[in-house]
Amino acid sequence: PFWLTAMVSRQAPLCGLAAHCLWFLGVILLMDASARPANHSSTRERAVNREENEILPPDHLNGVKLEMDGHLNKDFHQEVFLGKDMDGFDEDAEPRRSRRKLMVIFSKVDVNTDRRISAKEMQRWIMEKTAEHFQEAVKENKMHFRAVDPDGDGRVSWDEYKVKFLVSKGHSEKEVADAIRNHEELKVDEETQEVLENLRDRWYQADNPPADLLLTEDEFLSFLHPEHSRGMLKFMVKEIIRDLDQDGDKQLSLPEFISLPVGTVENQQGQDIDDSWVKDRKREFEELIDSNHDGIVTMEELENYMDPMNEYNALNEAKQMIAIADENQNHHLEPEEVLKYSEFFTGSKLMDYARNVHEEF
């Protein structure tokens, strides 16, 4: 939570008023933060140290619809529209330059140069940008694999990885290594033990036949990025369903998918946030995940939905993205529409779009 404290000065009424306003703003921010459904896997909220970041599977996978904890990926549309240029549209960037950059992207998506983006053109673009995220993950994996394979023999055992993980949690490397070598139990807190057990299950799953509990660089990529492997994608889907499935039938009903995280809503602002969260999940469930619209999501449906390289899903996403900004209802996107709804596509609101669109395009 974000704590904001203001001291009211008796000697300076004007300063006191300003401080009081800051205090009031802080209270509002606190109420907002405490009521918001927890999502610890947002790209802007993750705060892990560098060593953990190198060896732990990320909660957030670029270009994948659900986070590892089952939350909707709120940055998905920006990720599949911008690809590697995710950080290219900062709020403090010069607006004219950002508008021009957005129009350059528009012209690349608009393959037939008719100044309109169709669903097919957007689908092709989504697949291309998703592939960019894949290539970035492969590149990062080479560096991360070297971190867990210091002797460079191209294979990492579970015990070697376990040492690295526990050292990143503050344990002594010698103490951990000695305990493993002597088959002694190492005392760790309950949360670390739970994470360790989940990682071990995931490690075994990434270990392709013949199973030897040694991961190669490719297998380690599957461990860190399950979206790259069909078998690991199934495993990830099973874990998400296990976490959300309340009646144990190994599939998801709408109430299970939209049920709020543990916690209570104590004010109207928090209730509004929760209502928006439920509304987003309901729309996603009914329009995109539940493909046969029978009110139940099976493992197969969820796997198809989460597969980043599923062309049918990419077409559905393209249609949904167009519908968001398609003000004239012609099932295409014009430059004016993309600029007007720039916040949806880039995360930044670009002002004065109408006045500048013709000179920028």
Tab-separated table of C-alpha atoms in Angstrom:
chain	number	residue	atom	x	y	z
A	1	PRO	CA	0.000	0.000	0.000
A	2	PHE	CA	1.041	3.564	-0.713
A	3	TRP	CA	1.286	5.693	2.437
A	4	LEU	CA	0.961	9.442	2.062
A	5	THR	CA	1.401	11.582	5.182
A	6	ALA	CA	0.828	15.332	5.374
A	7	MET	CA	1.739	17.626	8.250
A	8	VAL	CA	-0.529	20.638	8.743
A	9	SER	CA	1.389	23.764	9.672
A	10	ARG	CA	-0.322	26.183	12.060
A	11	GLN	CA	2.000	28.987	11.014
A	12	ALA	CA	1.201	28.734	7.281
A	13	PRO	CA	-2.545	28.368	6.531
A	14	LEU	CA	-1.996	28.114	2.784
A	15	CYS	CA	0.590	25.362	3.185
A	16	GLY	CA	-1.739	23.696	5.648
A	17	LEU	CA	-4.554	23.699	3.101
A	18	ALA	CA	-2.285	22.184	0.465
A	19	ALA	CA	-1.109	19.530	2.918
A	20	HIS	CA	-4.694	18.769	3.860
A	21	CYS	CA	-5.529	18.243	0.184
A	22	LEU	CA	-2.550	15.909	-0.144
A	23	TRP	CA	-3.684	13.988	2.917
A	24	PHE	CA	-7.183	13.660	1.418
A	25	LEU	CA	-5.691	12.432	-1.861
A	26	GLY	CA	-3.644	9.886	0.080
A	27	VAL	CA	-6.753	8.552	1.804
A	28	ILE	CA	-8.472	8.128	-1.584
A	29	LEU	CA	-5.434	6.290	-2.982
A	30	LEU	CA	-5.317	4.045	0.056
A	31	MET	CA	-9.003	3.200	-0.278
A	32	ASP	CA	-8.490	2.449	-3.956
A	33	ALA	CA	-5.433	0.259	-3.371
A	34	SER	CA	-6.963	-1.707	-0.527
A	35	ALA	CA	-10.174	-2.442	-2.413
A	36	ARG	CA	-8.640	-3.414	-5.744
A	37	PRO	CA	-8.629	-7.156	-6.558
A	38	ALA	CA	-5.077	-8.324	-6.052
A	39	ASN	CA	-3.022	-8.836	-9.192
A	40	HIS	CA	0.619	-9.185	-8.291
A	41	SER	CA	1.671	-10.088	-11.825
A	42	SER	CA	1.216	-6.813	-13.713
A	43	THR	CA	4.286	-5.824	-15.692
A	44	ARG	CA	4.385	-2.474	-13.893
A	45	GLU	CA	3.832	-3.889	-10.401
A	46	ARG	CA	6.340	-6.728	-10.242
A	47	ALA	CA	9.184	-5.921	-7.887
A	48	VAL	CA	11.455	-8.954	-7.803
A	49	ASN	CA	15.206	-8.735	-7.448
A	50	ARG	CA	17.472	-9.435	-10.393
A	51	GLU	CA	18.649	-12.856	-9.214
A	52	GLU	CA	15.099	-14.148	-8.700
A	53	ASN	CA	14.072	-12.667	-12.035
A	54	GLU	CA	16.754	-14.699	-13.788
A	55	ILE	CA	15.708	-18.094	-12.501
A	56	LEU	CA	12.027	-17.896	-11.568
A	57	PRO	CA	9.271	-18.437	-14.144
A	58	PRO	CA	7.567	-15.042	-14.627
A	59	ASP	CA	3.973	-14.578	-13.462
A	60	HIS	CA	3.342	-12.525	-16.595
A	61	LEU	CA	3.813	-13.861	-20.135
A	62	ASN	CA	3.710	-11.301	-22.955
A	63	GLY	CA	1.015	-12.009	-25.537
A	64	VAL	CA	-0.830	-14.566	-23.359
A	65	LYS	CA	-4.408	-13.796	-22.285
A	66	LEU	CA	-4.243	-14.968	-18.661
A	67	GLU	CA	-1.568	-14.405	-16.057
A	68	MET	CA	-0.160	-17.455	-14.282
A	69	ASP	CA	-2.423	-16.678	-11.315
A	70	GLY	CA	-5.568	-16.670	-13.472
A	71	HIS	CA	-6.001	-12.883	-13.722
A	72	LEU	CA	-6.730	-11.338	-17.098
A	73	ASN	CA	-3.650	-9.834	-18.711
A	74	LYS	CA	-4.630	-6.162	-18.723
A	75	ASP	CA	-1.766	-5.263	-21.090
A	76	PHE	CA	-2.608	-7.927	-23.691
A	77	HIS	CA	-4.002	-5.635	-26.389
A	78	GLN	CA	-1.024	-3.304	-26.139
A	79	GLU	CA	1.402	-6.249	-26.235
A	80	VAL	CA	-0.070	-7.704	-29.438
A	81	PHE	CA	-0.375	-4.294	-31.091
A	82	LEU	CA	3.061	-2.911	-30.181
A	83	GLY	CA	5.222	-6.042	-29.910
A	84	LYS	CA	8.730	-5.062	-28.827
A	85	ASP	CA	7.755	-1.358	-28.872
A	86	MET	CA	5.801	-1.688	-25.616
A	87	ASP	CA	7.847	1.056	-23.929
A	88	GLY	CA	7.730	3.421	-26.894
A	89	PHE	CA	4.652	5.376	-25.838
A	90	ASP	CA	5.360	7.000	-22.483
A	91	GLU	CA	2.914	9.531	-21.087
A	92	ASP	CA	5.618	12.195	-20.976
A	93	ALA	CA	6.708	11.626	-24.581
A	94	GLU	CA	6.201	14.456	-27.075
A	95	PRO	CA	2.561	13.996	-28.315
A	96	ARG	CA	3.264	14.859	-31.943
A	97	ARG	CA	6.071	12.295	-32.115
A	98	SER	CA	3.877	9.632	-30.460
A	99	ARG	CA	1.025	10.323	-32.901
A	100	ARG	CA	3.375	10.021	-35.844
A	101	LYS	CA	4.800	6.771	-34.465
A	102	LEU	CA	1.275	5.382	-34.069
A	103	MET	CA	0.455	6.287	-37.669
A	104	VAL	CA	3.624	4.510	-38.831
A	105	ILE	CA	2.335	1.371	-37.086
A	106	PHE	CA	-1.089	1.935	-38.688
A	107	SER	CA	0.496	1.986	-42.165
A	108	LYS	CA	2.359	-1.274	-41.427
A	109	VAL	CA	-0.839	-3.029	-40.329
A	110	ASP	CA	-2.693	-1.655	-43.363
A	111	VAL	CA	-1.085	-4.040	-45.865
A	112	ASN	CA	-3.336	-3.169	-48.827
A	113	THR	CA	-2.860	0.595	-48.194
A	114	ASP	CA	-6.563	1.455	-48.349
A	115	ARG	CA	-6.215	3.563	-45.156
A	116	ARG	CA	-8.394	1.081	-43.257
A	117	ILE	CA	-7.437	-1.863	-41.040
A	118	SER	CA	-9.525	-4.994	-41.570
A	119	ALA	CA	-9.877	-7.923	-39.152
A	120	LYS	CA	-7.642	-10.058	-41.400
A	121	GLU	CA	-4.932	-7.390	-41.432
A	122	MET	CA	-5.123	-7.043	-37.659
A	123	GLN	CA	-5.015	-10.834	-37.258
A	124	ARG	CA	-1.808	-11.025	-39.331
A	125	TRP	CA	-0.304	-8.205	-37.254
A	126	ILE	CA	-1.233	-9.867	-33.935
A	127	MET	CA	0.469	-13.105	-35.018
A	128	GLU	CA	3.581	-11.173	-36.080
A	129	LYS	CA	3.834	-9.225	-32.805
A	130	THR	CA	3.238	-12.391	-30.745
A	131	ALA	CA	6.119	-14.042	-32.607
A	132	GLU	CA	8.283	-11.050	-31.596
A	133	HIS	CA	7.537	-11.716	-27.930
A	134	PHE	CA	8.443	-15.377	-28.464
A	135	GLN	CA	11.787	-14.437	-30.019
A	136	GLU	CA	12.498	-12.093	-27.098
A	137	ALA	CA	11.753	-14.903	-24.618
A	138	VAL	CA	14.120	-17.280	-26.437
A	139	LYS	CA	16.853	-14.625	-26.389
A	140	GLU	CA	16.391	-13.958	-22.661
A	141	ASN	CA	16.309	-17.695	-21.940
A	142	LYS	CA	19.870	-18.103	-23.249
A	143	MET	CA	21.074	-15.605	-20.627
A	144	HIS	CA	18.931	-17.093	-17.842
A	145	PHE	CA	20.100	-20.629	-18.645
A	146	ARG	CA	23.729	-19.537	-18.265
A	147	ALA	CA	22.838	-18.240	-14.785
A	148	VAL	CA	21.724	-21.701	-13.646
A	149	ASP	CA	24.324	-23.637	-15.673
A	150	PRO	CA	27.618	-22.034	-14.568
A	151	ASP	CA	29.732	-25.049	-15.615
A	152	GLY	CA	28.308	-24.775	-19.138
A	153	ASP	CA	27.645	-28.484	-19.667
A	154	GLY	CA	24.247	-27.701	-21.237
A	155	ARG	CA	22.213	-29.515	-18.573
A	156	VAL	CA	20.873	-28.447	-15.173
A	157	SER	CA	19.689	-30.825	-12.459
A	158	TRP	CA	16.785	-30.105	-10.127
A	159	ASP	CA	19.187	-30.027	-7.155
A	160	GLU	CA	21.391	-27.429	-8.890
A	161	TYR	CA	18.340	-25.287	-9.602
A	162	LYS	CA	17.046	-25.747	-6.045
A	163	VAL	CA	20.336	-24.375	-4.673
A	164	LYS	CA	20.095	-21.306	-6.928
A	165	PHE	CA	16.475	-20.709	-5.932
A	166	LEU	CA	17.117	-20.946	-2.167
A	167	VAL	CA	20.209	-18.731	-2.429
A	168	SER	CA	18.017	-16.112	-4.130
A	169	LYS	CA	15.786	-16.363	-1.047
A	170	GLY	CA	18.698	-15.508	1.272
A	171	HIS	CA	19.976	-18.972	2.224
A	172	SER	CA	23.668	-19.807	2.347
A	173	GLU	CA	24.789	-21.622	-0.807
A	174	LYS	CA	27.150	-23.896	1.146
A	175	GLU	CA	24.473	-24.711	3.736
A	176	VAL	CA	21.917	-25.621	1.049
A	177	ALA	CA	24.395	-27.644	-1.019
A	178	ASP	CA	25.589	-29.573	2.072
A	179	ALA	CA	22.004	-30.356	3.124
A	180	ILE	CA	21.133	-31.674	-0.351
A	181	ARG	CA	24.342	-33.712	-0.572
A	182	ASN	CA	23.726	-35.278	2.858
A	183	HIS	CA	19.997	-35.807	2.141
A	184	GLU	CA	19.114	-33.619	5.101
A	185	GLU	CA	15.963	-31.565	5.413
A	186	LEU	CA	16.523	-27.844	5.107
A	187	LYS	CA	14.310	-25.588	7.206
A	188	VAL	CA	12.451	-23.094	5.021
A	189	ASP	CA	9.326	-21.058	5.689
A	190	GLU	CA	5.936	-22.385	4.603
A	191	GLU	CA	5.546	-19.991	1.659
A	192	THR	CA	8.987	-20.839	0.232
A	193	GLN	CA	8.264	-24.556	0.632
A	194	GLU	CA	4.997	-24.203	-1.308
A	195	VAL	CA	6.723	-22.293	-4.128
A	196	LEU	CA	9.475	-24.921	-4.194
A	197	GLU	CA	6.964	-27.767	-4.542
A	198	ASN	CA	5.163	-25.978	-7.386
A	199	LEU	CA	8.469	-25.353	-9.136
A	200	ARG	CA	9.432	-29.018	-8.779
A	201	ASP	CA	6.151	-30.127	-10.391
A	202	ARG	CA	6.780	-27.696	-13.216
A	203	TRP	CA	10.398	-28.869	-13.556
A	204	TYR	CA	9.290	-32.504	-13.928
A	205	GLN	CA	6.691	-31.475	-16.504
A	206	ALA	CA	9.299	-29.609	-18.599
A	207	ASP	CA	11.645	-32.625	-18.531
A	208	ASN	CA	10.926	-34.246	-21.896
A	209	PRO	CA	11.190	-38.035	-22.317
A	210	PRO	CA	13.382	-39.787	-21.536
A	211	ALA	CA	12.953	-38.170	-18.111
A	212	ASP	CA	16.337	-37.660	-16.444
A	213	LEU	CA	15.499	-34.644	-14.194
A	214	LEU	CA	18.107	-32.708	-16.182
A	215	LEU	CA	16.857	-29.767	-18.231
A	216	THR	CA	18.498	-28.729	-21.471
A	217	GLU	CA	18.293	-25.118	-22.669
A	218	ASP	CA	15.152	-25.907	-24.708
A	219	GLU	CA	13.533	-27.673	-21.759
A	220	PHE	CA	14.439	-24.763	-19.497
A	221	LEU	CA	12.665	-22.472	-21.962
A	222	SER	CA	9.532	-24.605	-21.499
A	223	PHE	CA	9.988	-24.333	-17.724
A	224	LEU	CA	10.192	-20.513	-17.803
A	225	HIS	CA	7.811	-19.986	-20.736
A	226	PRO	CA	5.126	-22.686	-20.898
A	227	GLU	CA	3.457	-20.873	-23.822
A	228	HIS	CA	6.286	-22.214	-26.031
A	229	SER	CA	5.374	-25.843	-25.412
A	230	ARG	CA	2.094	-27.628	-26.039
A	231	GLY	CA	2.643	-29.976	-23.088
A	232	MET	CA	3.523	-27.117	-20.740
A	233	LEU	CA	0.561	-25.072	-21.963
A	234	LYS	CA	-1.685	-27.957	-20.901
A	235	PHE	CA	0.052	-28.024	-17.528
A	236	MET	CA	-0.460	-24.270	-17.063
A	237	VAL	CA	-4.165	-24.618	-17.951
A	238	LYS	CA	-4.568	-27.431	-15.408
A	239	GLU	CA	-2.998	-25.260	-12.696
A	240	ILE	CA	-5.276	-22.299	-13.457
A	241	ILE	CA	-8.386	-24.490	-13.476
A	242	ARG	CA	-7.264	-26.114	-10.230
A	243	ASP	CA	-6.977	-22.669	-8.621
A	244	LEU	CA	-10.368	-21.393	-9.867
A	245	ASP	CA	-12.435	-24.606	-9.822
A	246	GLN	CA	-14.568	-24.592	-6.686
A	247	ASP	CA	-16.663	-27.744	-7.136
A	248	GLY	CA	-13.842	-30.040	-8.298
A	249	ASP	CA	-15.301	-30.960	-11.704
A	250	LYS	CA	-12.092	-29.856	-13.509
A	251	GLN	CA	-13.895	-27.266	-15.607
A	252	LEU	CA	-15.037	-23.708	-15.009
A	253	SER	CA	-18.515	-22.247	-14.733
A	254	LEU	CA	-19.108	-18.524	-15.176
A	255	PRO	CA	-19.582	-17.959	-11.397
A	256	GLU	CA	-16.247	-19.706	-10.736
A	257	PHE	CA	-14.428	-17.613	-13.324
A	258	ILE	CA	-15.811	-14.278	-12.145
A	259	SER	CA	-15.774	-14.907	-8.388
A	260	LEU	CA	-13.919	-12.118	-6.600
A	261	PRO	CA	-10.572	-12.746	-4.913
A	262	VAL	CA	-10.529	-13.184	-1.175
A	263	GLY	CA	-11.189	-9.853	0.535
A	264	THR	CA	-14.027	-7.521	1.357
A	265	VAL	CA	-15.179	-4.354	-0.327
A	266	GLU	CA	-15.441	-1.586	2.220
A	267	ASN	CA	-16.393	1.435	0.144
A	268	GLN	CA	-18.249	2.419	-3.021
A	269	GLN	CA	-15.077	3.176	-4.938
A	270	GLY	CA	-13.831	-0.336	-4.220
A	271	GLN	CA	-17.217	-1.737	-5.244
A	272	ASP	CA	-16.987	0.092	-8.591
A	273	ILE	CA	-13.540	-1.417	-9.210
A	274	ASP	CA	-14.812	-4.890	-8.354
A	275	ASP	CA	-17.853	-4.415	-10.597
A	276	SER	CA	-15.566	-3.457	-13.483
A	277	TRP	CA	-13.320	-6.466	-12.807
A	278	VAL	CA	-16.316	-8.835	-12.825
A	279	LYS	CA	-17.715	-7.236	-15.981
A	280	ASP	CA	-14.406	-7.705	-17.848
A	281	ARG	CA	-14.132	-11.358	-16.837
A	282	LYS	CA	-17.778	-12.047	-17.705
A	283	ARG	CA	-17.327	-10.584	-21.195
A	284	GLU	CA	-14.108	-12.557	-21.740
A	285	PHE	CA	-15.738	-15.809	-20.565
A	286	GLU	CA	-18.868	-15.459	-22.690
A	287	GLU	CA	-17.393	-13.939	-25.855
A	288	LEU	CA	-13.978	-15.572	-26.194
A	289	ILE	CA	-13.243	-18.484	-23.849
A	290	ASP	CA	-16.523	-20.446	-23.906
A	291	SER	CA	-16.339	-21.206	-27.635
A	292	ASN	CA	-19.500	-23.367	-27.801
A	293	HIS	CA	-21.433	-20.998	-25.487
A	294	ASP	CA	-22.730	-23.749	-23.190
A	295	GLY	CA	-21.833	-21.862	-19.998
A	296	ILE	CA	-18.933	-24.193	-19.158
A	297	VAL	CA	-15.238	-23.800	-20.007
A	298	THR	CA	-13.393	-27.079	-20.451
A	299	MET	CA	-9.623	-27.569	-20.307
A	300	GLU	CA	-9.571	-27.798	-24.103
A	301	GLU	CA	-11.421	-24.488	-24.495
A	302	LEU	CA	-9.122	-22.742	-22.023
A	303	GLU	CA	-6.049	-24.185	-23.733
A	304	ASN	CA	-7.228	-22.940	-27.144
A	305	TYR	CA	-7.934	-19.525	-25.642
A	306	MET	CA	-4.483	-19.275	-24.029
A	307	ASP	CA	-2.517	-20.563	-27.021
A	308	PRO	CA	-0.784	-17.403	-28.326
A	309	MET	CA	-0.289	-18.886	-31.803
A	310	ASN	CA	-3.921	-19.950	-32.315
A	311	GLU	CA	-4.939	-18.203	-35.564
A	312	TYR	CA	-8.669	-18.510	-34.893
A	313	ASN	CA	-8.212	-16.802	-31.523
A	314	ALA	CA	-6.086	-14.109	-33.149
A	315	LEU	CA	-8.935	-13.377	-35.587
A	316	ASN	CA	-11.435	-13.129	-32.716
A	317	GLU	CA	-9.081	-10.795	-30.872
A	318	ALA	CA	-8.653	-8.700	-34.007
A	319	LYS	CA	-12.433	-8.316	-34.338
A	320	GLN	CA	-12.752	-7.381	-30.658
A	321	MET	CA	-9.946	-4.813	-30.900
A	322	ILE	CA	-11.552	-3.240	-33.966
A	323	ALA	CA	-14.980	-3.153	-32.289
A	324	ILE	CA	-13.566	-1.123	-29.378
A	325	ALA	CA	-12.686	1.839	-31.620
A	326	ASP	CA	-14.986	1.309	-34.624
A	327	GLU	CA	-17.162	4.385	-34.157
A	328	ASN	CA	-18.625	4.386	-37.675
A	329	GLN	CA	-19.458	0.658	-37.398
A	330	ASN	CA	-17.895	-0.326	-40.738
A	331	HIS	CA	-15.873	-3.199	-39.185
A	332	HIS	CA	-12.602	-1.454	-40.047
A	333	LEU	CA	-10.311	0.986	-38.243
A	334	GLU	CA	-9.535	4.372	-39.733
A	335	PRO	CA	-6.564	6.549	-38.642
A	336	GLU	CA	-8.860	8.895	-36.710
A	337	GLU	CA	-10.323	6.007	-34.718
A	338	VAL	CA	-6.937	4.542	-33.802
A	339	LEU	CA	-5.697	7.949	-32.655
A	340	LYS	CA	-8.856	8.655	-30.676
A	341	TYR	CA	-8.603	5.320	-28.867
A	342	SER	CA	-4.809	5.419	-28.603
A	343	GLU	CA	-4.930	4.593	-24.887
A	344	PHE	CA	-6.409	1.168	-25.678
A	345	PHE	CA	-3.742	0.398	-28.288
A	346	THR	CA	-0.660	2.013	-26.730
A	347	GLY	CA	-1.441	2.769	-23.074
A	348	SER	CA	-1.077	6.513	-23.741
A	349	LYS	CA	-3.788	9.049	-24.438
A	350	LEU	CA	-2.712	11.233	-27.345
A	351	MET	CA	-4.520	14.566	-27.250
A	352	ASP	CA	-5.671	16.726	-30.190
A	353	TYR	CA	-5.929	13.643	-32.414
A	354	ALA	CA	-8.580	15.029	-34.800
A	355	ARG	CA	-6.728	18.263	-35.522
A	356	ASN	CA	-3.468	16.495	-36.360
A	357	VAL	CA	-4.504	13.256	-38.036
A	358	HIS	CA	-4.214	14.368	-41.666
A	359	GLU	CA	-0.785	15.971	-41.326
A	360	GLU	CA	0.532	12.992	-39.313
A	361	PHE	CA	-0.697	10.176	-41.567
